[in-house]
Structure formats: structure tokens, C-alpha cells
Amino acid sequence: DERLSKHRFECSTLHGDMSQNKREKVMNGYRDASVRVLVATDVAARGLDVDGVTIVINYDLPDNPEDYVHRIGRTGRMGRSGTAWSFVGREDLLQLDRIRSTWSLTIYQVEAPELPESVKRDPIRARMDWSESSDPFGMVRISISAGSSIIRSTLQLSDWIIENAKVKELAIGEIQISDDNTFVDIHSESAQRVLEIIERREFEGQRLEANLAIR
């Protein structure tokens, strides 16, 4: 809420540590529209009954797919239309897939728009929990947008990662090279750095894209 207030969005907060009196005061302000934006934890996802909520924004995806439905169900009530947006990074792709399959949902993906140069950036450091995407041996699979015409051998790619990302050889697992793309298993402790290095540096004169791969 501090960041929203900084940018002149009037908002209130709702979380589990609030007293019942304070919670009711916040909800009364939201119901009578004196406050237009409510920042809430999942404590508000269940049982929050407010007419006229037009949009729900998930700052992150819930761990439990059931909570996703309770969150977005706060809008589009009583026959009205509503919209739900979720901020999703590559580390959320597995959870997004679980939510889709659990509820047979069609969730459209769009790229986030670039901020105009005139807008002052207020970055928030991404926090990725790679352990949630790893196999029992702690390995995470990364997809690279280059095939055998660029990446000619597993040794070539492995040596490049070791040299550029400064990781140990043991941090690199199986590498699969096909005609169109390449999959490489990286230990979760090194996955973030390897991903960033692949996207930041050229490989054989080519700029590559890398993403978390769903096994």
C-alpha cells in the first residue's frame, strides 16, 4: 500500500493480524467507495462480499489452486462482468499450469507493456523459489531458444555456461539439443544466474531467450 499511496492511489489494507474493529472499518470504507483500492491477503479471498468490484489483481499466484478461484470470484458477481489479472513471472509457470488444469480454465497470457521513458521506475527485486520447480535432485530444466544449428554440442554449451555464469560443472545436468531448441538441467542454486547470463550475453554471436521449462 505504501507504493500505491506514493503514486497517489487511495487504498486500504486487509490482513490476518488486524483486529475485528479495524477490519470492519476498512470494509465499510471499501463498501461505500470512500476507498477504491483494497490490498488484501488471502484472508480476504473467502467470504468477502462487496458488490460492484470490477477488477481483481493477483500480485502473485496463490500456492493453493483453490484460493485462486476464491480470489477472482470477488468480481463478476450477481451476473455482472468482471476482470482478473495476475502478475506472472517465469518462476510461476508451473503453478499457473496447475491452476489451469485443476479448474479447466482458459487464462490468456499477454506481455506486460513497457513503461514510457518519462516514467520513473520503481523496481521490486524478483524473488524466485527455484526449489519448487526442481526435481528430487534439485535440478531445474531451462529451455533455450536455439537448436543444433547454433548449439553444436553439449560440451560446447556446458563450457560456455561454466565460463560465463561462473558455476561449477556439477551444477549442470542433462543437456538435450534438438533442431529448434535446447533443454539444460541446472541446479536450483545456480538456475537464476544461468538464466540471466543466457539472456544477457551472446552465444556464438546470437542473442538467445531462456525460460523455465515444464517437465
PDB file of C-alpha atoms in Angstrom:
ATOM      1  CA  ASP A   1       0.000   0.000   0.000  1.00  0.00           C
ATOM      2  CA  GLU A   2       2.950   2.358   0.565  1.00  0.00           C
ATOM      3  CA  ARG A   3       3.947   2.110  -3.087  1.00  0.00           C
ATOM      4  CA  LEU A   4       0.380   2.729  -4.251  1.00  0.00           C
ATOM      5  CA  SER A   5      -0.001   5.707  -1.918  1.00  0.00           C
ATOM      6  CA  LYS A   6       3.313   7.062  -3.179  1.00  0.00           C
ATOM      7  CA  HIS A   7       1.806   7.112  -6.666  1.00  0.00           C
ATOM      8  CA  ARG A   8      -1.420   8.748  -5.395  1.00  0.00           C
ATOM      9  CA  PHE A   9      -3.678   5.713  -5.322  1.00  0.00           C
ATOM     10  CA  GLU A  10      -6.018   5.899  -2.342  1.00  0.00           C
ATOM     11  CA  CYS A  11      -6.024   2.436  -0.804  1.00  0.00           C
ATOM     12  CA  SER A  12      -6.579   0.436   2.372  1.00  0.00           C
ATOM     13  CA  THR A  13      -5.112  -2.856   3.538  1.00  0.00           C
ATOM     14  CA  LEU A  14      -6.681  -6.004   4.942  1.00  0.00           C
ATOM     15  CA  HIS A  15      -4.723  -8.829   6.566  1.00  0.00           C
ATOM     16  CA  GLY A  16      -4.990 -11.503   9.233  1.00  0.00           C
ATOM     17  CA  ASP A  17      -3.255  -9.575  12.024  1.00  0.00           C
ATOM     18  CA  MET A  18      -5.898  -6.824  12.127  1.00  0.00           C
ATOM     19  CA  SER A  19      -8.447  -6.552  14.919  1.00  0.00           C
ATOM     20  CA  GLN A  20     -12.086  -7.160  14.049  1.00  0.00           C
ATOM     21  CA  ASN A  21     -12.956  -3.486  14.633  1.00  0.00           C
ATOM     22  CA  LYS A  22     -10.226  -2.279  12.286  1.00  0.00           C
ATOM     23  CA  ARG A  23     -11.178  -4.876   9.704  1.00  0.00           C
ATOM     24  CA  GLU A  24     -14.813  -3.730   9.768  1.00  0.00           C
ATOM     25  CA  LYS A  25     -13.740  -0.098   9.460  1.00  0.00           C
ATOM     26  CA  VAL A  26     -11.673  -0.930   6.381  1.00  0.00           C
ATOM     27  CA  MET A  27     -14.506  -2.923   4.814  1.00  0.00           C
ATOM     28  CA  ASN A  28     -17.056  -0.175   5.467  1.00  0.00           C
ATOM     29  CA  GLY A  29     -14.813   2.295   3.674  1.00  0.00           C
ATOM     30  CA  TYR A  30     -14.462  -0.082   0.753  1.00  0.00           C
ATOM     31  CA  ARG A  31     -18.186  -0.795   0.541  1.00  0.00           C
ATOM     32  CA  ASP A  32     -19.181   2.876   0.495  1.00  0.00           C
ATOM     33  CA  ALA A  33     -16.462   3.565  -2.124  1.00  0.00           C
ATOM     34  CA  SER A  34     -14.618   6.101   0.006  1.00  0.00           C
ATOM     35  CA  VAL A  35     -11.659   3.802  -0.679  1.00  0.00           C
ATOM     36  CA  ARG A  36     -11.463   2.430  -4.224  1.00  0.00           C
ATOM     37  CA  VAL A  37      -8.471   0.085  -3.905  1.00  0.00           C
ATOM     38  CA  LEU A  38      -8.149  -2.692  -1.320  1.00  0.00           C
ATOM     39  CA  VAL A  39      -4.836  -4.514  -0.866  1.00  0.00           C
ATOM     40  CA  ALA A  40      -5.604  -7.826   0.811  1.00  0.00           C
ATOM     41  CA  THR A  41      -4.001 -11.123   1.720  1.00  0.00           C
ATOM     42  CA  ASP A  42      -5.856 -14.404   1.244  1.00  0.00           C
ATOM     43  CA  VAL A  43      -7.724 -13.760   4.487  1.00  0.00           C
ATOM     44  CA  ALA A  44      -9.995 -11.587   2.337  1.00  0.00           C
ATOM     45  CA  ALA A  45     -10.356 -14.060  -0.514  1.00  0.00           C
ATOM     46  CA  ARG A  46     -13.018 -16.091   1.259  1.00  0.00           C
ATOM     47  CA  GLY A  47     -16.246 -14.505   2.382  1.00  0.00           C
ATOM     48  CA  LEU A  48     -15.503 -11.021   1.067  1.00  0.00           C
ATOM     49  CA  ASP A  49     -18.919  -9.852  -0.094  1.00  0.00           C
ATOM     50  CA  VAL A  50     -18.803  -6.463  -1.814  1.00  0.00           C
ATOM     51  CA  ASP A  51     -20.989  -5.566  -4.779  1.00  0.00           C
ATOM     52  CA  GLY A  52     -19.502  -3.790  -7.753  1.00  0.00           C
ATOM     53  CA  VAL A  53     -15.887  -4.993  -7.598  1.00  0.00           C
ATOM     54  CA  THR A  54     -14.774  -4.555 -11.211  1.00  0.00           C
ATOM     55  CA  ILE A  55     -11.245  -5.940 -11.146  1.00  0.00           C
ATOM     56  CA  VAL A  56      -9.080  -8.298  -9.086  1.00  0.00           C
ATOM     57  CA  ILE A  57      -5.293  -8.156  -9.466  1.00  0.00           C
ATOM     58  CA  ASN A  58      -3.173 -11.032  -8.212  1.00  0.00           C
ATOM     59  CA  TYR A  59       0.213  -9.600  -7.269  1.00  0.00           C
ATOM     60  CA  ASP A  60       1.353 -13.224  -7.015  1.00  0.00           C
ATOM     61  CA  LEU A  61      -0.289 -16.587  -7.558  1.00  0.00           C
ATOM     62  CA  PRO A  62      -1.628 -18.460  -4.529  1.00  0.00           C
ATOM     63  CA  ASP A  63       0.060 -21.708  -3.514  1.00  0.00           C
ATOM     64  CA  ASN A  64      -3.304 -23.478  -3.406  1.00  0.00           C
ATOM     65  CA  PRO A  65      -5.168 -23.558  -6.764  1.00  0.00           C
ATOM     66  CA  GLU A  66      -8.471 -23.395  -4.855  1.00  0.00           C
ATOM     67  CA  ASP A  67      -7.528 -19.991  -3.447  1.00  0.00           C
ATOM     68  CA  TYR A  68      -7.197 -18.638  -6.987  1.00  0.00           C
ATOM     69  CA  VAL A  69     -10.892 -19.234  -7.640  1.00  0.00           C
ATOM     70  CA  HIS A  70     -11.837 -17.616  -4.332  1.00  0.00           C
ATOM     71  CA  ARG A  71      -9.713 -14.586  -5.181  1.00  0.00           C
ATOM     72  CA  ILE A  72     -11.065 -13.929  -8.664  1.00  0.00           C
ATOM     73  CA  GLY A  73     -14.594 -14.755  -7.505  1.00  0.00           C
ATOM     74  CA  ARG A  74     -14.726 -11.395  -5.715  1.00  0.00           C
ATOM     75  CA  THR A  75     -15.502  -9.762  -9.082  1.00  0.00           C
ATOM     76  CA  GLY A  76     -18.156 -10.554 -11.674  1.00  0.00           C
ATOM     77  CA  ARG A  77     -20.797 -11.280  -9.033  1.00  0.00           C
ATOM     78  CA  MET A  78     -24.582 -11.295  -9.378  1.00  0.00           C
ATOM     79  CA  GLY A  79     -24.488 -11.506 -13.171  1.00  0.00           C
ATOM     80  CA  ARG A  80     -22.096  -8.580 -13.553  1.00  0.00           C
ATOM     81  CA  SER A  81     -18.949  -8.698 -15.644  1.00  0.00           C
ATOM     82  CA  GLY A  82     -15.524  -8.565 -14.041  1.00  0.00           C
ATOM     83  CA  THR A  83     -11.849  -8.849 -14.866  1.00  0.00           C
ATOM     84  CA  ALA A  84      -8.981 -10.637 -13.131  1.00  0.00           C
ATOM     85  CA  TRP A  85      -5.307 -10.007 -13.866  1.00  0.00           C
ATOM     86  CA  SER A  86      -2.308 -11.879 -12.469  1.00  0.00           C
ATOM     87  CA  PHE A  87       1.334 -10.836 -12.462  1.00  0.00           C
ATOM     88  CA  VAL A  88       3.215 -13.953 -13.542  1.00  0.00           C
ATOM     89  CA  GLY A  89       6.940 -14.470 -13.937  1.00  0.00           C
ATOM     90  CA  ARG A  90       8.732 -17.454 -15.391  1.00  0.00           C
ATOM     91  CA  GLU A  91       9.003 -18.922 -11.904  1.00  0.00           C
ATOM     92  CA  ASP A  92       5.171 -19.027 -11.730  1.00  0.00           C
ATOM     93  CA  LEU A  93       4.572 -21.003 -14.930  1.00  0.00           C
ATOM     94  CA  LEU A  94       4.262 -24.375 -13.215  1.00  0.00           C
ATOM     95  CA  GLN A  95       1.730 -23.055 -10.712  1.00  0.00           C
ATOM     96  CA  LEU A  96      -0.224 -21.313 -13.473  1.00  0.00           C
ATOM     97  CA  ASP A  97      -0.402 -24.622 -15.322  1.00  0.00           C
ATOM     98  CA  ARG A  98      -1.682 -26.349 -12.154  1.00  0.00           C
ATOM     99  CA  ILE A  99      -4.418 -23.729 -11.765  1.00  0.00           C
ATOM    100  CA  ARG A 100      -5.455 -24.091 -15.405  1.00  0.00           C
ATOM    101  CA  SER A 101      -5.654 -27.877 -15.247  1.00  0.00           C
ATOM    102  CA  THR A 102      -7.369 -28.009 -11.827  1.00  0.00           C
ATOM    103  CA  TRP A 103     -10.257 -25.790 -12.895  1.00  0.00           C
ATOM    104  CA  SER A 104     -10.152 -26.268 -16.705  1.00  0.00           C
ATOM    105  CA  LEU A 105      -9.701 -22.520 -17.068  1.00  0.00           C
ATOM    106  CA  THR A 106      -8.793 -20.553 -20.157  1.00  0.00           C
ATOM    107  CA  ILE A 107      -6.283 -17.959 -18.985  1.00  0.00           C
ATOM    108  CA  TYR A 108      -4.960 -15.620 -21.652  1.00  0.00           C
ATOM    109  CA  GLN A 109      -1.328 -14.568 -21.462  1.00  0.00           C
ATOM    110  CA  VAL A 110      -0.177 -11.112 -22.561  1.00  0.00           C
ATOM    111  CA  GLU A 111       3.180  -9.388 -22.353  1.00  0.00           C
ATOM    112  CA  ALA A 112       3.472  -6.587 -19.816  1.00  0.00           C
ATOM    113  CA  PRO A 113       3.701  -3.198 -21.575  1.00  0.00           C
ATOM    114  CA  GLU A 114       6.943  -1.278 -21.449  1.00  0.00           C
ATOM    115  CA  LEU A 115       6.960   1.811 -19.260  1.00  0.00           C
ATOM    116  CA  PRO A 116       7.467   5.094 -21.134  1.00  0.00           C
ATOM    117  CA  GLU A 117      10.933   6.560 -20.742  1.00  0.00           C
ATOM    118  CA  SER A 118       9.406   9.527 -18.924  1.00  0.00           C
ATOM    119  CA  VAL A 119       8.091   7.302 -16.122  1.00  0.00           C
ATOM    120  CA  LYS A 120      10.427   6.907 -13.174  1.00  0.00           C
ATOM    121  CA  ARG A 121      10.948   3.261 -12.467  1.00  0.00           C
ATOM    122  CA  ASP A 122      10.340   1.884  -9.009  1.00  0.00           C
ATOM    123  CA  PRO A 123      11.757  -1.645  -9.313  1.00  0.00           C
ATOM    124  CA  ILE A 124      10.963  -4.506  -6.971  1.00  0.00           C
ATOM    125  CA  ARG A 125      13.556  -7.267  -6.822  1.00  0.00           C
ATOM    126  CA  ALA A 126      12.139 -10.531  -8.071  1.00  0.00           C
ATOM    127  CA  ARG A 127      12.152 -13.379  -5.603  1.00  0.00           C
ATOM    128  CA  MET A 128      12.276 -16.781  -7.217  1.00  0.00           C
ATOM    129  CA  ASP A 129      11.956 -20.009  -5.308  1.00  0.00           C
ATOM    130  CA  TRP A 130      13.572 -22.386  -7.764  1.00  0.00           C
ATOM    131  CA  SER A 131      13.296 -25.270  -5.304  1.00  0.00           C
ATOM    132  CA  GLU A 132       9.572 -25.507  -6.062  1.00  0.00           C
ATOM    133  CA  SER A 133      10.366 -26.196  -9.737  1.00  0.00           C
ATOM    134  CA  SER A 134      13.228 -28.625  -9.163  1.00  0.00           C
ATOM    135  CA  ASP A 135      13.297 -32.402  -9.344  1.00  0.00           C
ATOM    136  CA  PRO A 136      14.242 -34.594  -6.334  1.00  0.00           C
ATOM    137  CA  PHE A 137      17.915 -33.957  -7.137  1.00  0.00           C
ATOM    138  CA  GLY A 138      17.477 -30.170  -7.057  1.00  0.00           C
ATOM    139  CA  MET A 139      17.742 -29.741 -10.832  1.00  0.00           C
ATOM    140  CA  VAL A 140      15.671 -27.204 -12.766  1.00  0.00           C
ATOM    141  CA  ARG A 141      15.077 -27.527 -16.512  1.00  0.00           C
ATOM    142  CA  ILE A 142      15.704 -24.453 -18.650  1.00  0.00           C
ATOM    143  CA  SER A 143      14.564 -24.092 -22.265  1.00  0.00           C
ATOM    144  CA  ILE A 144      16.849 -22.195 -24.662  1.00  0.00           C
ATOM    145  CA  SER A 145      15.635 -20.768 -27.973  1.00  0.00           C
ATOM    146  CA  ALA A 146      18.404 -22.306 -30.083  1.00  0.00           C
ATOM    147  CA  GLY A 147      18.841 -25.698 -31.669  1.00  0.00           C
ATOM    148  CA  SER A 148      21.599 -27.734 -33.248  1.00  0.00           C
ATOM    149  CA  SER A 149      22.406 -25.129 -35.909  1.00  0.00           C
ATOM    150  CA  ILE A 150      23.719 -22.805 -33.160  1.00  0.00           C
ATOM    151  CA  ILE A 151      24.477 -25.097 -30.207  1.00  0.00           C
ATOM    152  CA  ARG A 152      26.577 -27.778 -31.874  1.00  0.00           C
ATOM    153  CA  SER A 153      27.351 -29.983 -28.862  1.00  0.00           C
ATOM    154  CA  THR A 154      26.532 -30.475 -25.202  1.00  0.00           C
ATOM    155  CA  LEU A 155      30.191 -29.853 -24.332  1.00  0.00           C
ATOM    156  CA  GLN A 156      30.148 -26.506 -26.137  1.00  0.00           C
ATOM    157  CA  LEU A 157      27.106 -25.320 -24.159  1.00  0.00           C
ATOM    158  CA  SER A 158      28.380 -26.716 -20.864  1.00  0.00           C
ATOM    159  CA  ASP A 159      31.761 -24.997 -21.239  1.00  0.00           C
ATOM    160  CA  TRP A 160      30.065 -21.717 -22.183  1.00  0.00           C
ATOM    161  CA  ILE A 161      27.822 -21.812 -19.089  1.00  0.00           C
ATOM    162  CA  ILE A 162      30.744 -22.634 -16.788  1.00  0.00           C
ATOM    163  CA  GLU A 163      32.858 -19.811 -18.213  1.00  0.00           C
ATOM    164  CA  ASN A 164      30.165 -17.117 -18.380  1.00  0.00           C
ATOM    165  CA  ALA A 165      27.952 -17.933 -15.389  1.00  0.00           C
ATOM    166  CA  LYS A 166      30.898 -18.992 -13.210  1.00  0.00           C
ATOM    167  CA  VAL A 167      29.143 -22.133 -11.993  1.00  0.00           C
ATOM    168  CA  LYS A 168      30.649 -25.499 -11.165  1.00  0.00           C
ATOM    169  CA  GLU A 169      30.458 -28.361 -13.624  1.00  0.00           C
ATOM    170  CA  LEU A 170      28.373 -30.363 -11.130  1.00  0.00           C
ATOM    171  CA  ALA A 171      25.660 -27.671 -11.321  1.00  0.00           C
ATOM    172  CA  ILE A 172      24.989 -28.668 -14.933  1.00  0.00           C
ATOM    173  CA  GLY A 173      22.966 -31.791 -15.610  1.00  0.00           C
ATOM    174  CA  GLU A 174      21.480 -33.343 -18.722  1.00  0.00           C
ATOM    175  CA  ILE A 175      21.527 -31.324 -21.959  1.00  0.00           C
ATOM    176  CA  GLN A 176      19.165 -32.164 -24.830  1.00  0.00           C
ATOM    177  CA  ILE A 177      19.701 -30.457 -28.196  1.00  0.00           C
ATOM    178  CA  SER A 178      17.033 -30.671 -30.901  1.00  0.00           C
ATOM    179  CA  ASP A 179      16.656 -28.933 -34.255  1.00  0.00           C
ATOM    180  CA  ASP A 180      14.766 -25.952 -32.815  1.00  0.00           C
ATOM    181  CA  ASN A 181      15.593 -25.653 -29.113  1.00  0.00           C
ATOM    182  CA  THR A 182      17.714 -26.936 -26.276  1.00  0.00           C
ATOM    183  CA  PHE A 183      16.939 -28.096 -22.743  1.00  0.00           C
ATOM    184  CA  VAL A 184      19.529 -27.944 -19.994  1.00  0.00           C
ATOM    185  CA  ASP A 185      19.174 -29.042 -16.373  1.00  0.00           C
ATOM    186  CA  ILE A 186      20.750 -26.624 -13.871  1.00  0.00           C
ATOM    187  CA  HIS A 187      20.928 -26.970 -10.101  1.00  0.00           C
ATOM    188  CA  SER A 188      18.351 -24.722  -8.422  1.00  0.00           C
ATOM    189  CA  GLU A 189      21.042 -22.753  -6.574  1.00  0.00           C
ATOM    190  CA  SER A 190      22.561 -21.664  -9.908  1.00  0.00           C
ATOM    191  CA  ALA A 191      19.422 -21.515 -12.080  1.00  0.00           C
ATOM    192  CA  GLN A 192      18.701 -17.803 -11.668  1.00  0.00           C
ATOM    193  CA  ARG A 193      22.226 -16.743 -12.595  1.00  0.00           C
ATOM    194  CA  VAL A 194      22.434 -19.098 -15.578  1.00  0.00           C
ATOM    195  CA  LEU A 195      19.068 -17.886 -16.869  1.00  0.00           C
ATOM    196  CA  GLU A 196      20.138 -14.244 -16.644  1.00  0.00           C
ATOM    197  CA  ILE A 197      23.524 -14.884 -18.277  1.00  0.00           C
ATOM    198  CA  ILE A 198      21.968 -16.742 -21.219  1.00  0.00           C
ATOM    199  CA  GLU A 199      19.656 -13.815 -21.925  1.00  0.00           C
ATOM    200  CA  ARG A 200      22.286 -11.140 -21.305  1.00  0.00           C
ATOM    201  CA  ARG A 201      25.239 -12.455 -23.300  1.00  0.00           C
ATOM    202  CA  GLU A 202      25.666 -13.627 -26.864  1.00  0.00           C
ATOM    203  CA  PHE A 203      26.260 -17.264 -27.716  1.00  0.00           C
ATOM    204  CA  GLU A 204      28.171 -17.715 -30.980  1.00  0.00           C
ATOM    205  CA  GLY A 205      27.119 -14.185 -31.947  1.00  0.00           C
ATOM    206  CA  GLN A 206      23.427 -14.866 -31.244  1.00  0.00           C
ATOM    207  CA  ARG A 207      21.091 -13.420 -28.603  1.00  0.00           C
ATOM    208  CA  LEU A 208      19.127 -16.244 -27.010  1.00  0.00           C
ATOM    209  CA  GLU A 209      15.965 -16.451 -24.931  1.00  0.00           C
ATOM    210  CA  ALA A 210      15.744 -18.725 -21.909  1.00  0.00           C
ATOM    211  CA  ASN A 211      12.732 -19.799 -19.861  1.00  0.00           C
ATOM    212  CA  LEU A 212      11.815 -22.224 -17.136  1.00  0.00           C
ATOM    213  CA  ALA A 213      10.662 -25.416 -18.841  1.00  0.00           C
ATOM    214  CA  ILE A 214       7.753 -27.510 -17.605  1.00  0.00           C
ATOM    215  CA  ARG A 215       8.823 -31.131 -17.329  1.00  0.00           C
TER     216      ARG A 215
END
